XYZ file of C-alpha atoms in Angstrom:
707
model
C -0.015 0.087 -0.210
C 1.227 3.429 -0.888
C 0.663 6.778 -1.570
C -0.484 7.795 -5.118
C -0.465 11.261 -6.029
C -1.793 10.493 -9.530
C -4.914 9.322 -8.166
C -6.172 12.565 -7.482
C -7.166 12.982 -10.952
C -7.870 9.169 -11.701
C -9.754 8.693 -8.666
C -13.106 9.658 -7.319
C -11.856 12.403 -4.980
C -12.810 15.852 -6.016
C -11.827 19.209 -5.248
C -13.803 22.886 -5.620
C -13.372 26.383 -4.922
C -16.000 28.326 -5.868
C -17.521 32.015 -5.345
C -20.609 32.313 -3.230
C -23.323 33.705 -4.911
C -24.681 37.458 -3.606
C -28.270 37.040 -2.531
C -29.807 39.036 0.377
C -32.567 37.666 2.270
C -35.172 38.839 4.957
C -34.488 37.598 8.125
C -34.601 39.129 11.877
C -31.025 39.312 12.084
C -29.748 41.015 9.173
C -27.357 38.206 7.808
C -25.970 38.914 4.407
C -23.967 36.742 1.954
C -21.413 38.773 0.467
C -19.744 38.300 -3.041
C -16.345 37.584 -3.082
C -16.023 34.979 -0.326
C -14.313 32.080 -1.151
C -15.153 28.851 -0.096
C -12.608 25.234 -0.645
C -14.669 22.321 -0.896
C -13.457 18.697 -0.877
C -16.493 16.065 -1.723
C -14.273 12.803 -1.588
C -15.718 9.635 -3.117
C -19.507 10.955 -4.639
C -21.035 7.576 -5.169
C -21.531 7.233 -1.122
C -20.597 8.471 2.326
C -17.109 8.833 3.402
C -17.426 9.579 7.012
C -14.619 11.851 7.200
C -12.717 12.052 10.271
C -9.874 14.007 11.120
C -6.563 12.223 12.103
C -3.917 14.403 12.209
C -2.466 17.655 11.021
C 0.867 16.924 9.426
C 2.683 20.589 8.829
C 0.506 22.150 5.728
C -1.108 18.628 5.548
C -4.178 17.275 6.816
C -4.798 13.321 7.273
C -8.621 12.304 6.936
C -9.890 9.010 7.371
C -12.812 7.780 5.094
C -13.970 4.575 3.818
C -10.959 2.183 2.673
C -8.860 5.784 2.211
C -6.949 8.093 4.259
C -6.743 11.056 2.185
C -3.647 13.745 2.436
C -4.925 17.008 1.803
C -3.415 20.372 1.270
C -4.660 23.019 3.767
C -3.708 25.881 1.494
C -6.039 24.436 -1.324
C -7.720 21.383 0.063
C -6.376 19.639 -2.993
C -5.760 15.890 -2.737
C -2.153 15.657 -2.643
C -1.864 11.133 -2.208
C -3.888 8.755 -0.601
C -3.500 5.308 1.264
C -5.941 2.939 0.127
C -6.706 -0.302 2.490
C -10.045 -2.296 1.457
C -11.197 -5.250 3.596
C -11.101 -8.631 2.009
C -13.700 -10.718 0.613
C -14.023 -12.985 3.242
C -14.167 -10.297 6.121
C -16.970 -8.599 3.900
C -19.031 -11.723 3.639
C -19.269 -12.592 7.067
C -19.961 -9.334 7.880
C -22.935 -9.395 5.785
C -23.847 -12.879 7.501
C -23.882 -11.207 10.650
C -26.577 -9.048 9.254
C -24.695 -5.947 8.132
C -25.072 -3.722 5.300
C -22.772 -3.486 2.092
C -22.545 0.085 3.407
C -21.180 -1.050 7.251
C -19.113 -3.936 5.630
C -16.269 -1.646 4.901
C -12.998 -0.830 6.400
C -13.533 2.965 7.698
C -10.388 4.567 8.900
C -10.853 5.812 12.569
C -7.447 5.743 14.278
C -4.135 7.359 13.235
C -0.982 7.406 15.249
C 2.370 8.542 14.329
C 4.572 6.164 17.020
C 7.974 7.604 15.567
C 9.807 9.744 13.085
C 9.353 6.615 10.545
C 6.427 4.561 12.285
C 2.855 5.131 11.401
C 0.011 3.283 13.412
C -3.427 3.340 11.241
C -6.211 0.994 12.455
C -9.760 0.907 10.698
C -13.135 -1.206 11.438
C -12.300 -3.281 8.493
C -16.027 -4.711 8.002
C -16.953 -5.410 11.855
C -13.456 -6.971 12.435
C -11.110 -4.197 13.628
C -7.744 -4.438 12.194
C -4.383 -1.922 12.870
C -1.293 -1.973 10.594
C 1.968 -0.480 11.517
C 3.502 0.953 8.296
C 6.948 2.028 7.808
C 7.431 5.308 6.185
C 9.679 5.096 3.320
C 8.829 5.494 -0.184
C 6.474 3.177 0.027
C 4.991 2.395 3.209
C 5.579 -0.628 3.566
C 3.643 -2.944 5.920
C 5.442 -3.850 8.873
C 3.187 -5.688 10.915
C -0.580 -6.700 11.217
C -2.716 -7.139 14.347
C -5.945 -7.249 15.785
C -7.762 -3.423 16.156
C -9.687 -4.626 19.029
C -9.680 -2.582 21.981
C -8.119 0.279 19.599
C -10.488 0.806 17.145
C -14.553 0.876 17.298
C -16.237 -1.756 15.069
C -19.009 0.576 13.979
C -18.041 3.900 11.822
C -20.918 5.353 13.795
C -19.633 4.464 17.350
C -18.456 7.356 19.478
C -15.011 6.842 20.212
C -11.505 8.680 20.915
C -7.722 8.333 20.852
C -4.704 10.176 21.724
C -0.762 9.275 21.545
C 1.200 10.395 24.587
C 4.592 9.402 25.330
C 5.001 6.611 23.075
C 1.567 4.863 23.939
C -1.896 5.059 22.651
C -4.838 5.879 25.027
C -8.275 4.757 23.591
C -11.792 4.929 24.321
C -14.106 2.738 22.715
C -16.077 -0.690 22.468
C -14.366 -4.391 22.121
C -17.278 -6.418 21.220
C -18.827 -6.730 18.307
C -22.542 -5.527 19.617
C -20.711 -2.575 21.430
C -21.601 -3.884 24.825
C -17.913 -3.856 26.456
C -16.823 -0.024 26.548
C -13.353 0.435 27.697
C -10.516 2.727 28.093
C -7.658 1.014 26.706
C -3.622 1.435 27.002
C -2.209 -2.058 26.338
C -2.298 -4.148 28.174
C -4.318 -1.975 30.680
C -8.087 -1.352 30.784
C -11.230 -0.369 32.906
C -13.048 -3.009 34.533
C -14.626 -5.340 32.476
C -18.720 -5.004 32.459
C -18.288 -2.825 35.796
C -21.405 -0.487 35.436
C -19.829 1.628 38.275
C -16.602 2.184 36.095
C -18.246 2.898 32.702
C -21.999 2.592 32.228
C -23.037 2.665 28.247
C -20.744 5.723 27.787
C -20.502 7.650 24.788
C -16.971 8.763 24.094
C -16.657 12.530 23.185
C -12.693 13.349 23.514
C -9.286 12.705 24.943
C -6.694 15.022 26.222
C -3.291 14.509 27.224
C -1.815 17.161 30.118
C 1.184 16.733 32.544
C 1.123 13.283 34.249
C -2.587 12.402 32.902
C -4.637 11.263 30.166
C -8.112 12.704 30.249
C -10.914 11.169 28.504
C -14.521 13.087 28.170
C -17.480 11.478 27.912
C -21.724 11.074 28.790
C -23.016 7.891 30.458
C -26.076 6.468 32.335
C -25.344 8.068 35.946
C -25.038 5.141 38.256
C -25.433 7.464 41.419
C -28.891 8.769 39.904
C -30.330 4.745 39.305
C -32.453 4.638 42.903
C -34.234 7.910 41.302
C -34.850 6.717 37.689
C -32.560 7.151 34.961
C -30.529 10.346 33.558
C -27.563 10.820 31.509
C -24.405 12.945 33.091
C -21.417 14.009 31.716
C -17.944 13.089 32.672
C -14.572 13.638 33.285
C -11.912 11.085 33.580
C -8.376 10.210 34.153
C -5.584 7.724 33.894
C -1.897 8.405 34.751
C 0.077 7.867 32.090
C 3.174 5.956 34.213
C 0.372 3.520 35.400
C 1.833 -0.147 34.930
C -1.296 -1.733 36.612
C -1.997 -3.651 40.106
C -0.306 -6.674 41.837
C -1.406 -9.928 41.240
C -5.011 -10.392 39.535
C -4.757 -6.626 39.051
C -2.105 -6.359 36.560
C -3.852 -5.665 33.547
C -6.481 -3.019 35.413
C -5.993 0.704 35.974
C -4.954 1.992 39.603
C -5.655 5.269 38.752
C -8.828 5.189 36.830
C -11.054 8.413 38.306
C -13.877 9.991 37.161
C -15.997 13.033 38.035
C -19.415 14.992 36.725
C -19.248 18.453 34.458
C -21.655 20.718 35.572
C -22.500 22.685 33.085
C -25.799 24.879 34.225
C -27.743 27.820 34.341
C -27.604 28.798 38.162
C -29.922 29.386 40.595
C -32.436 27.941 43.144
C -33.274 25.357 40.833
C -30.406 24.913 38.215
C -31.140 24.244 34.907
C -28.802 21.513 33.637
C -27.840 20.921 30.055
C -26.377 17.027 30.670
C -24.852 15.712 27.617
C -21.555 16.535 26.395
C -21.068 16.438 22.797
C -17.573 18.208 22.063
C -14.335 19.392 23.598
C -11.306 21.684 22.622
C -8.004 20.890 23.568
C -6.457 23.167 26.477
C -6.430 26.893 26.166
C -3.955 28.834 28.500
C -4.723 32.601 28.637
C -5.377 35.638 31.042
C -9.160 36.071 31.743
C -9.329 38.943 34.142
C -6.700 39.203 36.797
C -6.486 35.344 36.369
C -4.159 33.086 34.626
C -5.935 29.773 33.689
C -6.064 26.806 31.499
C -9.380 26.217 30.213
C -11.056 23.256 28.140
C -14.541 24.478 26.522
C -17.199 22.154 25.919
C -20.022 21.942 23.815
C -23.546 20.242 25.970
C -27.182 19.616 25.313
C -29.934 18.672 26.688
C -31.658 15.289 26.286
C -33.693 14.747 23.083
C -36.889 14.105 24.711
C -36.656 17.174 26.771
C -36.653 20.632 26.146
C -34.118 21.575 23.377
C -31.379 23.680 24.352
C -27.428 23.798 23.787
C -24.799 25.467 25.368
C -21.081 25.908 25.637
C -19.342 26.108 29.198
C -15.518 26.260 30.144
C -13.704 24.373 32.852
C -10.532 24.781 34.453
C -7.957 22.041 35.039
C -7.555 23.504 38.335
C -11.141 23.048 39.082
C -10.651 19.277 37.654
C -7.430 18.525 39.663
C -9.436 20.069 43.053
C -12.444 17.186 42.075
C -10.398 14.788 41.554
C -8.944 15.673 45.245
C -11.843 15.962 47.055
C -13.750 13.093 48.668
C -15.183 9.797 46.959
C -18.640 9.340 46.648
C -19.776 5.472 46.906
C -23.052 3.445 48.382
C -23.031 0.950 50.765
C -25.306 -1.778 49.223
C -26.546 -1.871 45.685
C -30.070 -0.606 47.584
C -28.356 2.424 49.238
C -28.288 5.790 48.628
C -25.070 7.119 47.128
C -23.005 9.439 49.781
C -19.653 10.860 50.321
C -17.114 8.204 51.668
C -16.308 8.830 55.016
C -12.542 10.187 55.032
C -11.425 7.677 57.937
C -12.613 4.435 54.813
C -10.072 6.037 52.248
C -7.072 4.192 52.439
C -3.453 5.157 52.057
C -1.695 5.825 49.522
C -4.651 7.577 48.553
C -6.437 6.033 45.507
C -6.068 7.408 42.209
C -2.828 9.089 42.749
C 0.363 8.664 40.377
C 2.742 6.506 42.001
C 6.404 5.445 40.517
C 5.451 1.624 40.785
C 1.796 0.764 40.657
C 2.276 -2.886 41.114
C 3.649 -2.519 44.583
C 0.345 -0.899 46.161
C -1.845 -2.703 48.395
C -4.797 -4.609 47.529
C -6.765 -2.634 49.564
C -6.344 0.464 47.523
C -6.818 -1.089 44.130
C -9.962 -2.575 45.672
C -11.248 0.759 46.458
C -10.777 2.105 43.279
C -12.693 -0.929 41.678
C -16.133 0.119 43.504
C -15.511 3.693 44.357
C -14.240 5.862 41.323
C -16.576 8.008 41.378
C -15.824 11.898 42.958
C -18.230 13.135 44.996
C -17.925 16.907 43.905
C -18.609 18.016 40.346
C -16.829 20.124 38.175
C -17.927 23.538 38.010
C -17.934 25.771 35.019
C -15.459 28.745 35.190
C -17.018 31.465 35.296
C -20.234 29.337 36.990
C -22.480 30.123 33.831
C -22.365 28.728 30.024
C -20.339 31.417 27.937
C -22.962 30.132 25.085
C -26.856 29.340 25.518
C -29.010 28.463 22.906
C -32.627 26.993 23.575
C -34.678 26.802 20.274
C -35.695 23.611 18.199
C -34.230 24.756 14.813
C -30.684 23.027 15.517
C -28.620 21.855 18.508
C -24.674 22.218 18.915
C -22.493 19.233 17.843
C -18.640 20.432 17.619
C -16.378 23.093 19.118
C -12.857 24.515 18.138
C -11.269 27.680 19.698
C -8.628 30.052 18.047
C -7.170 31.186 21.363
C -6.082 34.271 22.985
C -6.542 36.943 19.744
C -4.946 40.100 21.032
C -6.890 43.031 19.955
C -5.923 46.859 19.446
C -6.197 47.674 23.189
C -4.184 44.703 24.646
C -7.114 42.564 25.654
C -7.370 38.728 24.902
C -10.361 37.009 23.745
C -10.961 33.490 22.284
C -13.115 33.088 19.408
C -15.321 30.002 19.746
C -16.605 28.394 16.344
C -19.727 26.187 17.170
C -21.051 23.455 14.791
C -24.706 22.699 14.844
C -26.634 19.329 13.392
C -28.194 21.520 10.350
C -24.968 22.585 8.792
C -24.423 25.779 10.641
C -21.265 27.176 12.024
C -21.384 30.005 15.092
C -18.307 32.601 15.869
C -18.687 33.530 19.450
C -16.588 34.910 21.811
C -17.114 35.940 25.821
C -16.610 39.826 25.296
C -16.640 39.999 29.243
C -13.449 37.376 29.442
C -10.949 39.908 30.124
C -12.720 42.104 32.303
C -12.130 42.239 36.130
C -15.587 42.536 36.834
C -16.490 38.402 36.112
C -19.592 38.892 33.901
C -20.477 36.566 30.724
C -21.052 38.881 28.107
C -22.134 36.537 25.079
C -21.699 37.754 21.714
C -23.004 35.628 18.605
C -20.470 37.418 16.134
C -21.579 35.613 12.862
C -23.250 32.414 11.404
C -22.022 30.631 8.587
C -24.597 28.266 6.684
C -21.633 25.821 5.438
C -23.785 22.672 4.932
C -27.431 21.882 3.813
C -28.571 19.858 6.428
C -25.518 17.840 7.201
C -24.514 17.783 10.661
C -20.607 19.178 11.482
C -18.802 16.801 12.752
C -15.120 18.050 12.838
C -14.001 21.854 13.267
C -10.447 22.762 12.890
C -8.220 26.561 12.972
C -5.716 26.594 10.304
C -2.974 29.969 10.389
C -0.573 30.817 7.791
C 1.819 33.713 8.013
C -0.662 35.429 5.069
C -4.085 33.550 5.518
C -6.458 32.090 8.275
C -8.874 29.489 7.847
C -11.702 27.288 9.609
C -11.862 23.379 8.329
C -15.248 22.425 8.685
C -16.012 18.580 8.147
C -19.114 16.245 7.263
C -19.520 13.047 7.009
C -19.564 13.631 2.982
C -18.062 17.153 2.434
C -14.976 19.093 3.853
C -14.905 22.853 3.356
C -12.818 25.639 4.187
C -14.070 29.134 4.884
C -12.170 32.377 6.275
C -11.900 33.260 9.866
C -13.123 36.869 9.131
C -13.599 38.992 6.925
C -13.928 42.417 8.457
C -14.371 44.819 5.776
C -17.334 42.971 3.780
C -19.247 43.324 7.084
C -18.163 46.948 8.022
C -17.895 50.230 5.935
C -17.861 52.743 8.786
C -15.904 53.017 12.421
C -19.267 52.640 14.436
C -20.069 49.316 12.512
C -16.375 48.252 12.952
C -16.475 48.606 16.487
C -19.842 47.106 17.057
C -19.013 43.996 15.546
C -17.400 43.027 18.418
C -14.790 40.910 16.636
C -11.737 40.732 18.111
C -9.903 39.994 14.784
C -11.716 43.659 13.145
C -10.660 47.278 14.056
C -10.904 50.210 12.206
C -7.843 51.790 10.991
C -8.003 55.829 11.316
C -5.515 56.181 8.638
C -7.075 54.115 6.188
C -10.920 54.566 6.792
C -11.340 51.041 6.599
C -12.138 47.804 9.021
C -9.368 45.547 8.600
C -7.737 42.302 10.532
C -4.075 43.807 9.884
C -1.487 42.753 12.428
C -0.402 46.324 12.386
C -2.836 47.060 15.230
C -0.794 45.163 17.685
C 2.103 47.417 17.469
C 0.859 50.407 15.782
C -1.999 50.809 18.407
C -3.011 54.609 18.254
C -4.009 54.385 14.374
C -6.851 51.868 15.545
C -10.124 51.724 17.224
C -11.530 48.535 18.822
C -13.824 47.828 21.827
C -14.930 44.386 21.898
C -16.457 44.012 25.434
C -18.433 47.314 24.967
C -19.518 47.377 21.194
C -18.861 50.968 20.519
C -16.552 53.813 20.904
C -16.406 57.346 21.248
C -13.862 58.136 18.985
C -16.125 56.949 15.941
C -17.585 60.175 15.195
C -20.059 59.328 12.352
C -23.784 59.087 13.004
C -26.393 60.601 15.172
C -25.565 62.261 18.622
C -27.269 61.075 22.034
C -29.273 63.668 23.963
C -26.416 64.163 26.302
C -24.391 65.066 23.758
C -22.286 61.851 23.332
C -21.754 59.329 20.876
C -25.159 56.908 20.559
C -24.065 53.004 20.467
C -25.496 51.782 17.927
C -25.891 47.853 18.496
C -26.862 45.169 15.807
C -30.110 43.328 16.105
C -27.826 40.169 16.411
C -25.767 41.239 19.335
C -29.141 42.337 21.225
C -30.436 38.802 20.621
C -27.174 37.425 21.825
C -25.740 39.514 24.956
C -26.122 38.108 28.813
C -24.743 40.790 31.266
C -24.380 37.709 34.088
C -22.676 38.783 37.548
C -20.343 36.125 38.837
C -22.401 35.456 41.647
C -24.772 33.069 39.250
C -27.832 35.045 38.606
C -29.480 33.435 35.891
C -29.787 35.632 32.312
C -32.431 37.567 31.106
C -32.516 36.515 27.387
C -31.961 33.855 25.540
C -28.015 34.166 23.734
C -28.662 33.081 20.441
C -29.748 33.936 16.836
C -31.558 31.672 14.453
C -32.268 32.548 10.708
C -35.810 32.078 9.075
C -34.360 31.054 5.661
C -31.691 29.198 4.888
C -28.746 29.807 2.390
C -27.862 28.431 -0.381
C -25.623 25.646 -0.020
C -21.994 26.594 0.583
C -22.991 30.072 1.519
C -21.400 32.472 4.472
C -23.018 34.892 6.436
C -22.042 37.731 8.356
C -23.775 40.128 10.469
C -24.877 43.178 8.771
C -24.467 46.286 11.468
C -25.998 49.548 12.329
C -28.788 49.605 9.577
C -31.771 49.667 11.496
C -33.231 51.391 14.681
C -34.035 48.331 17.355
C -35.983 49.129 20.260
C -35.210 48.098 23.636
C -36.356 44.865 25.553
C -37.614 47.097 28.427
C -39.806 49.265 25.480
C -41.080 46.366 23.761
C -42.313 44.963 27.125
C -44.034 48.316 28.237
C -45.592 48.442 24.861
C -47.430 45.399 24.834
C -48.310 45.101 28.410
C -50.142 48.593 27.817
C -51.954 47.229 24.958
C -53.063 44.136 26.668
C -54.108 46.318 29.990
C -55.986 48.769 27.715
C -57.783 46.022 25.694
C -59.170 44.468 28.725
C -60.715 47.775 30.089
C -62.362 48.811 26.823
C -63.954 45.203 25.958
C -65.121 45.059 29.535
C -66.831 48.710 29.225
C -68.232 48.288 25.679
C -69.754 44.490 27.092
C -71.524 46.042 30.042
C -72.856 48.665 28.044
C -74.200 46.749 25.286
C -75.585 44.021 27.944
C -77.822 46.729 29.682
C -79.199 48.195 26.533
C -80.370 44.752 25.133
C -81.523 43.981 28.547
C -85.706 43.731 28.445
C -87.905 42.707 31.036
C -90.191 40.725 28.408
C -87.352 38.468 27.161
C -88.086 35.406 29.083
C -84.399 34.033 29.208
C -83.620 30.474 29.322
C -81.109 30.428 32.202
C -83.901 31.554 34.413
C -83.783 29.732 37.739
C -87.471 28.976 37.657
C -86.995 27.494 34.198
C -84.196 25.638 35.088
C -86.129 24.262 38.166
C -89.142 23.555 35.857
C -86.586 21.634 33.373
C -85.528 19.720 35.909
C -89.056 18.554 36.914
C -89.740 17.766 33.560
C -86.915 14.924 33.225
C -88.878 12.734 35.626
C -91.936 13.025 33.559
C -92.332 9.682 31.378
C -92.756 10.627 27.594
C -92.505 14.104 27.562
C -93.605 15.986 24.489
C -90.668 18.084 23.813
C -93.113 20.157 21.316
C -94.972 21.561 24.262
C -93.856 24.402 26.603
C -92.514 23.700 30.322
C -95.653 23.641 32.930
C -96.409 27.173 34.330
C -95.029 27.497 38.112
C -98.021 27.651 39.426
C -99.081 23.897 38.354
C -96.135 22.776 40.453
C -96.778 21.602 44.188
C -93.945 22.437 46.211
C -93.231 19.764 48.731
C -91.648 20.516 52.388
C -88.531 18.393 51.873
C -87.615 18.897 55.742
C -90.795 17.522 56.863
C -91.645 15.162 54.151
C -95.386 16.712 53.662
C -96.715 19.049 51.545
C -96.762 22.689 53.098
C -100.092 24.153 54.074
C -102.135 26.548 52.353
C -103.940 29.568 53.542
C -106.829 28.078 55.196
C -104.758 25.853 57.695
C -105.321 22.767 55.488
C -102.802 20.517 53.284
C -102.433 21.932 49.856
C -103.662 18.762 48.413
C -106.384 17.778 50.789
C -109.937 17.815 49.372
C -113.447 19.279 50.771
C -114.604 15.759 51.852
C -111.635 15.205 53.917
C -110.282 12.317 52.202
C -107.287 10.672 53.440
C -103.829 12.138 52.502
C -102.193 10.582 49.637
C -98.893 8.442 50.270
C -96.154 10.650 49.552
C -92.848 9.090 48.078
C -89.834 9.549 50.929
C -86.836 11.973 49.457
C -83.844 11.643 51.571
C -81.298 14.128 51.402
């Protein structure tokens, strides 16, 4: 098997660079597609789904796993340079079909690639539901050194959520180890998590993995074991293992001695927090300064369960908070029916379980036994600002993936993390926390732009790519790969106020050239540039109207108005929703940016007062009109069918057999009232009973009625 650069012409792969057509549409967010936005596209095999997966960035090239192929793409042009083909054997394909799988599933989807050394490459594929790994010698022909079973290293199903990371010469994988997917595990040869132990892994969906320091971290969601006595719920987790873990003594020699896991808390705080429990994606570790505090953050995308209120959120977690959670109390239960409670410190053995030691094989068995049944931590990892960075609570789409361009410096010497969030309907949201570099501790979410990259194709991978002359975002779905610009400042703003109103860390107004630009000169010629990401306006922008007090009135776009939250650090819930949604879809491959400052927008308070006043006025006018109408139309001659006497007569007539409905009701004078208390008819004026006769005949028997 070798890379064949000529197959880019003869093969099935295709590359396309095209201009997005200019067309404007009427939506509430004033989004716009601009001419000249260049979108690069790679569509791979057009006859079936490739199930693209980003495997590794190799300099200016990108290695992408697909169906029976590893593509080597140029990041500059997204053209295919080489490919490595690896097809499953006919015997493996026939056996896969005999087990009930389809022709589409019984292919070899490359899911794992790792560079074990400068001249050795490890590649693993699903191989028709029989995973296999190969070691390639990186010579002229990429010679196969050896081939071995890939069980535990590669999933069986290309749709299965798995993750792998290469750290310190070893491959760490979180996947499943059976054809049915019933044996999930976190694996590094020869160590694995406990098999069929629901306290370790309970039907997990693995999301990502990160290597930092002496630990390998794994992010996933699973059915919560601590909630099982109250029903069923899915929680998000972070698990860790020591990279120097060598297994335990005796029967634990193939088991992790350092495996621990903790819950991730992404929620809107309050007396009754609203949780986003299902993690979908994470970024790598970002090191930066946030206000007056330096921290190492990991951003993650969360959603609510599919059968609940639709919602998505982006939360940040610091490695320091994760470390504190793993050093806190353990959570356990006395028996299978007991509640999950913190484990008393007196019951925790020494040395403390889960810590990295020089030789784990010398640990006492009591420590390893404790990890087997108490791997869950009691404290959840809180979000960094105690509040989500971005919120989205509509049914049109959910967040699926996230990447970050960290610590972009502005002309006023502040730094912001620019987040790119993918959705399940092909959109990419460009977001920031405009308050991340302020000392107030507020979360100010801003959705800068929306890109409609694919038409109703879920986004599965995102990657930021920088060169000295260009900056791109690589967007991946199962069937297509595209690159779009990270910013397009001059297209979205033509004036100083519009440029500053973008709140885009990339964009600043160049006073000398009167243009909105992303030039790097703003970093060393700061006086020539106007930029204010946190506020979205600057007094140095003189064009436009004036406020009543003589100052320049800041003009916010409706895009920002719909996405802004000023949330205090004490965790008070936001006042409004933070995301934007278009009403019409862009054409395929379109790119959208917010058009700022062309329409006057009423504030939320003004709109609320106007609506409330209209409702109250309508109620008062309606009540008065109805009252006057009823008084004028009322007449004593009108015999209302709802009069009490008629209602009583109607009840009495129901006891009459063979009632002729064409006749009117009996007159009240014909009815003989009965004294229900004494069970006898009342007396008339002469002292006799009402039903007595002149000849003093015996009183008729009266049917007794008991109340």
